[in-house]
């Protein structure tokens, strides 16, 4: 009798276990799945890719989604990474960075029913939502702050590549510097590399030797080298994309925030509720909390400078300041 009872208990537990597994599998199938192809440097760039990854991690924790990612170093081509993510069954596949557009559009044409998101460039394909930012607005404020902070009247801008997207950072920065400090000189160098800290340090060192005392880099991991070199030479720096203060705490007066993490989180939240993405092109600026400045540290602004910075931000939000793009 005892043996029969034991068998029945085992069968009961087995059935319960199988039912639990089935329920877990069903729940997993019902969860929104997101796949992302990261930009060229990938995780650890301490900037763009890391910010996007943070947005997906937040969506996983707060919205109960699943996500997977691919890095260029692992898959070889963007096209292969996108294809793998589509065939993996992701509800949305994200392409991060202007450099992925060609391969993303190839894959999007092969899978017209698949929903894609392109960050930092614009596609006209019906199944791709494009998310771009008004980097020039945030960079304008960064430039104004650099113009206030500079003692030598020479500041530097380091771009990761000589391309239209980076020109937006440069144009905003230059015009922001000039609006508060018309006599200041802005030195510009393009690294043509987003993943080389040594190169960033070398460029920064040369700019500092030429008199620059505030450096702003829109150059991914290369930019981290700029920040650290500025600190080693006891000069000021401005970070980009995320709050980079902790990479050079004695040098970084602020960072130009490009809230890729927020944009992706909100887009995933929308998809989870609406089951689709309606708007095909979204541009996020100061008014949409897409760009802005991190807290100001290291230096102390005068009350007049604080007021001036606040007024410039207000004018940008009211479209009363026109930033000329290259």
Short mmCIF file of C-alpha atoms in Angstrom, two decimals:
data_model
loop_
_atom_site.label_atom_id
_atom_site.label_comp_id
_atom_site.label_asym_id
_atom_site.label_seq_id
_atom_site.Cartn_x
_atom_site.Cartn_y
_atom_site.Cartn_z
CA UNK A 1 0.00 0.00 0.00
CA UNK A 2 2.82 2.35 0.94
CA UNK A 3 4.48 1.60 -2.38
CA UNK A 4 1.30 2.55 -4.29
CA UNK A 5 1.04 5.80 -2.32
CA UNK A 6 4.65 6.62 -3.12
CA UNK A 7 4.04 5.97 -6.81
CA UNK A 8 0.94 8.19 -6.76
CA UNK A 9 2.88 10.99 -5.05
CA UNK A 10 5.67 10.75 -7.62
CA UNK A 11 3.13 10.82 -10.47
CA UNK A 12 1.40 13.81 -8.89
CA UNK A 13 4.68 15.71 -8.56
CA UNK A 14 5.68 14.76 -12.09
CA UNK A 15 2.41 16.00 -13.55
CA UNK A 16 2.70 19.23 -11.55
CA UNK A 17 6.25 19.71 -12.72
CA UNK A 18 5.30 19.15 -16.36
CA UNK A 19 2.39 21.56 -16.02
CA UNK A 20 4.72 24.14 -14.47
CA UNK A 21 7.19 23.72 -17.32
CA UNK A 22 4.40 24.06 -19.86
CA UNK A 23 3.13 27.19 -18.14
CA UNK A 24 6.64 28.63 -18.03
CA UNK A 25 7.15 27.90 -21.72
CA UNK A 26 3.79 29.47 -22.55
CA UNK A 27 4.61 32.54 -20.48
CA UNK A 28 8.01 32.87 -22.19
CA UNK A 29 6.32 32.67 -25.61
CA UNK A 30 3.91 35.44 -24.61
CA UNK A 31 6.68 37.81 -23.48
CA UNK A 32 7.88 40.47 -25.89
CA UNK A 33 11.28 39.54 -27.34
CA UNK A 34 13.76 42.21 -28.44
CA UNK A 35 16.98 41.72 -30.37
CA UNK A 36 19.63 44.40 -30.82
CA UNK A 37 22.62 44.65 -33.13
CA UNK A 38 25.07 46.90 -31.29
CA UNK A 39 27.23 49.59 -32.90
CA UNK A 40 30.73 48.79 -34.12
CA UNK A 41 32.62 48.95 -30.81
CA UNK A 42 29.93 46.98 -28.98
CA UNK A 43 29.59 46.55 -25.24
CA UNK A 44 32.14 48.34 -23.12
CA UNK A 45 32.26 51.47 -25.25
CA UNK A 46 31.24 53.35 -22.07
CA UNK A 47 28.97 55.43 -24.27
CA UNK A 48 26.47 54.62 -27.04
CA UNK A 49 26.15 50.80 -26.97
CA UNK A 50 26.28 50.67 -23.19
CA UNK A 51 23.47 53.24 -22.95
CA UNK A 52 21.27 51.23 -25.34
CA UNK A 53 21.99 48.04 -23.42
CA UNK A 54 21.01 49.78 -20.17
CA UNK A 55 17.66 50.72 -21.70
CA UNK A 56 16.97 47.12 -22.67
CA UNK A 57 18.04 45.87 -19.24
CA UNK A 58 15.59 48.30 -17.63
CA UNK A 59 12.83 47.07 -19.97
CA UNK A 60 13.65 43.49 -19.00
CA UNK A 61 13.44 44.29 -15.30
CA UNK A 62 10.41 46.59 -15.36
CA UNK A 63 8.40 45.47 -18.40
CA UNK A 64 9.16 41.73 -18.21
CA UNK A 65 10.57 41.48 -21.74
CA UNK A 66 13.27 39.18 -23.07
CA UNK A 67 16.20 40.49 -25.06
CA UNK A 68 19.24 39.25 -26.91
CA UNK A 69 22.09 41.06 -28.66
CA UNK A 70 24.80 40.66 -31.27
CA UNK A 71 28.20 42.32 -31.56
CA UNK A 72 30.04 42.92 -34.82
CA UNK A 73 33.19 41.20 -33.57
CA UNK A 74 31.24 37.99 -33.01
CA UNK A 75 29.08 37.82 -36.16
CA UNK A 76 31.39 39.41 -38.73
CA UNK A 77 28.77 41.54 -40.52
CA UNK A 78 25.76 43.56 -39.46
CA UNK A 79 23.63 41.70 -42.00
CA UNK A 80 24.41 38.35 -40.41
CA UNK A 81 23.65 39.69 -36.94
CA UNK A 82 20.29 41.11 -38.03
CA UNK A 83 19.38 37.89 -39.81
CA UNK A 84 20.16 35.79 -36.74
CA UNK A 85 18.02 38.04 -34.55
CA UNK A 86 15.09 37.85 -36.97
CA UNK A 87 15.29 34.07 -37.27
CA UNK A 88 15.51 33.83 -33.49
CA UNK A 89 11.90 35.06 -33.38
CA UNK A 90 12.33 38.52 -31.88
CA UNK A 91 9.29 40.78 -32.06
CA UNK A 92 11.49 43.82 -32.69
CA UNK A 93 15.04 43.92 -34.06
CA UNK A 94 17.05 47.06 -33.34
CA UNK A 95 19.95 48.45 -35.35
CA UNK A 96 22.19 50.79 -33.37
CA UNK A 97 24.16 53.49 -35.16
CA UNK A 98 24.21 55.24 -38.54
CA UNK A 99 26.69 52.71 -39.91
CA UNK A 100 24.19 49.81 -39.84
CA UNK A 101 21.55 51.27 -42.16
CA UNK A 102 22.60 49.54 -45.39
CA UNK A 103 22.68 46.04 -43.88
CA UNK A 104 19.54 46.68 -41.85
CA UNK A 105 17.57 47.69 -44.94
CA UNK A 106 18.78 44.58 -46.79
CA UNK A 107 17.40 42.35 -44.05
CA UNK A 108 14.24 44.44 -43.64
CA UNK A 109 13.41 43.93 -47.32
CA UNK A 110 13.84 40.16 -46.94
CA UNK A 111 11.50 40.10 -43.92
CA UNK A 112 8.76 42.67 -44.67
CA UNK A 113 6.58 41.44 -41.78
CA UNK A 114 9.34 41.94 -39.21
CA UNK A 115 9.37 45.15 -37.14
CA UNK A 116 12.75 46.94 -36.99
CA UNK A 117 14.07 50.02 -35.20
CA UNK A 118 16.95 52.10 -36.54
CA UNK A 119 18.71 54.43 -34.11
CA UNK A 120 20.69 57.45 -35.39
CA UNK A 121 19.64 57.36 -39.03
CA UNK A 122 16.45 57.52 -41.09
CA UNK A 123 15.00 54.82 -43.33
CA UNK A 124 11.95 55.14 -45.56
CA UNK A 125 11.08 51.43 -45.37
CA UNK A 126 7.62 50.77 -43.95
CA UNK A 127 8.77 48.18 -41.40
CA UNK A 128 11.54 50.34 -39.89
CA UNK A 129 10.96 52.94 -37.16
CA UNK A 130 13.71 55.56 -37.21
CA UNK A 131 14.77 57.23 -33.96
CA UNK A 132 17.06 60.24 -34.22
CA UNK A 133 18.16 62.94 -31.80
CA UNK A 134 18.80 66.67 -31.91
CA UNK A 135 22.41 66.26 -30.85
CA UNK A 136 23.09 69.82 -31.92
CA UNK A 137 20.85 71.15 -29.12
CA UNK A 138 22.61 69.30 -26.32
CA UNK A 139 25.98 70.08 -27.88
CA UNK A 140 25.06 73.78 -28.05
CA UNK A 141 24.61 73.81 -24.28
CA UNK A 142 27.86 71.88 -23.87
CA UNK A 143 29.60 74.46 -26.05
CA UNK A 144 28.16 77.36 -24.06
CA UNK A 145 29.46 75.77 -20.86
CA UNK A 146 32.87 75.18 -22.46
CA UNK A 147 33.00 78.82 -23.53
CA UNK A 148 32.28 79.90 -19.96
CA UNK A 149 34.85 77.52 -18.46
CA UNK A 150 37.75 78.22 -20.82
CA UNK A 151 40.53 80.49 -19.57
CA UNK A 152 42.69 80.24 -22.69
CA UNK A 153 39.84 80.97 -25.12
CA UNK A 154 40.79 77.78 -26.97
CA UNK A 155 38.60 74.67 -26.79
CA UNK A 156 38.67 71.39 -28.69
CA UNK A 157 36.20 69.07 -30.39
CA UNK A 158 37.09 65.47 -31.26
CA UNK A 159 34.73 63.61 -33.59
CA UNK A 160 34.72 59.87 -34.14
CA UNK A 161 34.17 60.26 -37.89
CA UNK A 162 33.77 63.02 -40.47
CA UNK A 163 30.11 62.24 -41.17
CA UNK A 164 26.81 64.18 -41.01
CA UNK A 165 25.79 62.78 -37.62
CA UNK A 166 29.01 63.91 -35.94
CA UNK A 167 28.77 67.24 -37.75
CA UNK A 168 25.61 67.88 -35.71
CA UNK A 169 27.60 67.55 -32.48
CA UNK A 170 30.34 69.81 -33.84
CA UNK A 171 28.01 72.50 -35.19
CA UNK A 172 26.07 72.77 -31.95
CA UNK A 173 29.23 72.84 -29.87
CA UNK A 174 30.96 75.51 -31.98
CA UNK A 175 27.92 77.79 -32.01
CA UNK A 176 27.35 77.32 -28.29
CA UNK A 177 30.95 78.33 -27.56
CA UNK A 178 30.66 81.43 -29.75
CA UNK A 179 27.36 82.65 -28.30
CA UNK A 180 28.95 83.15 -24.86
CA UNK A 181 32.59 83.67 -25.91
CA UNK A 182 32.84 85.16 -29.43
CA UNK A 183 36.64 85.42 -29.22
CA UNK A 184 37.15 81.72 -28.48
CA UNK A 185 38.79 79.39 -31.01
CA UNK A 186 37.38 75.89 -31.55
CA UNK A 187 39.90 73.30 -32.73
CA UNK A 188 38.36 70.32 -34.56
CA UNK A 189 39.90 66.89 -35.22
CA UNK A 190 38.21 63.75 -36.56
CA UNK A 191 39.71 60.54 -35.20
CA UNK A 192 38.02 58.29 -37.81
CA UNK A 193 37.86 55.65 -35.11
CA UNK A 194 35.28 55.12 -32.35
CA UNK A 195 37.18 52.42 -30.49
CA UNK A 196 40.72 53.65 -29.83
CA UNK A 197 41.42 55.24 -26.44
CA UNK A 198 45.13 55.66 -27.21
CA UNK A 199 44.33 57.66 -30.34
CA UNK A 200 41.88 59.78 -28.33
CA UNK A 201 44.56 60.50 -25.78
CA UNK A 202 47.07 61.45 -28.47
CA UNK A 203 44.66 63.87 -30.15
CA UNK A 204 43.76 65.40 -26.79
CA UNK A 205 47.42 65.82 -25.87
CA UNK A 206 48.12 67.65 -29.14
CA UNK A 207 45.13 69.96 -28.64
CA UNK A 208 46.21 70.74 -25.09
CA UNK A 209 49.74 71.51 -26.33
CA UNK A 210 48.12 74.01 -28.72
CA UNK A 211 46.39 75.75 -25.82
CA UNK A 212 42.99 74.04 -25.53
CA UNK A 213 41.79 73.85 -21.94
CA UNK A 214 38.28 72.36 -22.46
CA UNK A 215 37.77 69.27 -24.68
CA UNK A 216 34.53 67.76 -25.97
CA UNK A 217 34.54 64.40 -27.73
CA UNK A 218 31.77 62.70 -29.70
CA UNK A 219 33.83 59.64 -30.45
CA UNK A 220 32.64 56.65 -28.43
CA UNK A 221 35.44 54.73 -26.74
CA UNK A 222 38.02 56.96 -28.46
CA UNK A 223 36.45 59.82 -26.54
CA UNK A 224 37.20 58.12 -23.24
CA UNK A 225 40.87 58.54 -24.09
CA UNK A 226 40.23 62.25 -24.60
CA UNK A 227 38.60 62.53 -21.18
CA UNK A 228 41.40 60.72 -19.38
CA UNK A 229 44.12 62.71 -21.12
CA UNK A 230 42.39 65.94 -20.16
CA UNK A 231 42.44 64.82 -16.55
CA UNK A 232 46.09 63.81 -16.69
CA UNK A 233 46.97 67.27 -18.05
CA UNK A 234 44.72 69.01 -15.49
CA UNK A 235 42.34 70.39 -18.11
CA UNK A 236 38.56 70.24 -18.39
CA UNK A 237 36.47 67.86 -20.49
CA UNK A 238 32.87 67.22 -21.46
CA UNK A 239 31.53 63.69 -21.85
CA UNK A 240 28.94 62.45 -24.32
CA UNK A 241 25.89 60.15 -24.63
CA UNK A 242 25.82 59.12 -20.95
CA UNK A 243 27.09 60.77 -17.76
CA UNK A 244 30.82 60.00 -18.05
CA UNK A 245 31.90 61.85 -14.92
CA UNK A 246 33.21 58.74 -13.22
CA UNK A 247 35.82 58.14 -15.95
CA UNK A 248 37.69 61.34 -15.11
CA UNK A 249 36.25 62.87 -11.95
CA UNK A 250 38.73 65.74 -11.77
CA UNK A 251 38.19 66.85 -15.36
CA UNK A 252 34.60 66.30 -16.49
CA UNK A 253 32.44 69.36 -15.89
CA UNK A 254 29.36 67.78 -17.51
CA UNK A 255 28.28 65.35 -20.25
CA UNK A 256 25.98 65.89 -23.20
CA UNK A 257 23.29 63.33 -22.50
CA UNK A 258 21.83 61.52 -25.48
CA UNK A 259 19.15 59.41 -23.87
CA UNK A 260 19.22 56.33 -26.10
CA UNK A 261 18.32 54.21 -23.08
CA UNK A 262 15.16 56.22 -22.42
CA UNK A 263 14.18 56.23 -26.11
CA UNK A 264 14.45 52.45 -26.41
CA UNK A 265 12.71 51.82 -23.10
CA UNK A 266 9.75 54.03 -24.05
CA UNK A 267 9.54 52.48 -27.53
CA UNK A 268 9.45 48.96 -26.10
CA UNK A 269 6.85 50.06 -23.56
CA UNK A 270 4.73 51.43 -26.41
CA UNK A 271 5.05 48.19 -28.38
CA UNK A 272 4.10 46.08 -25.39
CA UNK A 273 0.90 48.09 -24.88
CA UNK A 274 -0.09 48.79 -28.49
CA UNK A 275 1.33 45.61 -30.10
CA UNK A 276 2.75 47.80 -32.88
CA UNK A 277 4.79 50.94 -33.55
CA UNK A 278 2.72 53.55 -35.35
CA UNK A 279 5.01 56.53 -35.93
CA UNK A 280 7.78 55.69 -38.39
CA UNK A 281 10.12 58.59 -37.64
CA UNK A 282 10.79 60.14 -34.23
CA UNK A 283 13.25 62.95 -33.48
CA UNK A 284 14.04 63.67 -29.84
CA UNK A 285 15.40 66.98 -28.61
CA UNK A 286 15.37 69.03 -25.42
CA UNK A 287 11.57 69.23 -25.28
CA UNK A 288 11.25 65.44 -25.53
CA UNK A 289 14.03 64.84 -22.95
CA UNK A 290 16.10 63.24 -25.70
CA UNK A 291 19.18 65.38 -25.06
CA UNK A 292 20.46 67.61 -22.27
CA UNK A 293 23.30 68.10 -19.83
CA UNK A 294 24.38 65.96 -16.89
CA UNK A 295 24.92 67.73 -13.55
CA UNK A 296 27.67 70.37 -13.63
CA UNK A 297 30.61 69.39 -11.46
CA UNK A 298 34.27 70.35 -10.92
CA UNK A 299 33.69 74.06 -11.68
CA UNK A 300 31.44 76.62 -10.01
CA UNK A 301 29.44 78.88 -12.31
CA UNK A 302 28.66 82.43 -11.30
CA UNK A 303 24.97 83.30 -10.82
CA UNK A 304 25.14 85.23 -14.12
CA UNK A 305 26.54 82.20 -15.95
CA UNK A 306 23.89 79.91 -14.46
CA UNK A 307 21.17 82.29 -15.58
CA UNK A 308 22.67 82.56 -19.06
CA UNK A 309 22.78 78.76 -19.44
CA UNK A 310 19.17 78.45 -18.27
CA UNK A 311 18.06 81.13 -20.73
CA UNK A 312 19.83 79.41 -23.62
CA UNK A 313 18.11 76.11 -22.79
CA UNK A 314 14.74 77.87 -22.59
CA UNK A 315 15.30 79.51 -25.98
CA UNK A 316 16.20 76.16 -27.52
CA UNK A 317 13.03 74.63 -26.10
CA UNK A 318 10.97 77.47 -27.61
CA UNK A 319 12.78 77.19 -30.97
CA UNK A 320 14.06 80.73 -30.58
CA UNK A 321 17.67 79.73 -31.30
CA UNK A 322 18.63 78.52 -34.75
CA UNK A 323 21.59 76.16 -34.97
CA UNK A 324 23.08 76.04 -38.44
CA UNK A 325 24.07 72.51 -39.47
CA UNK A 326 26.90 71.75 -41.89
#
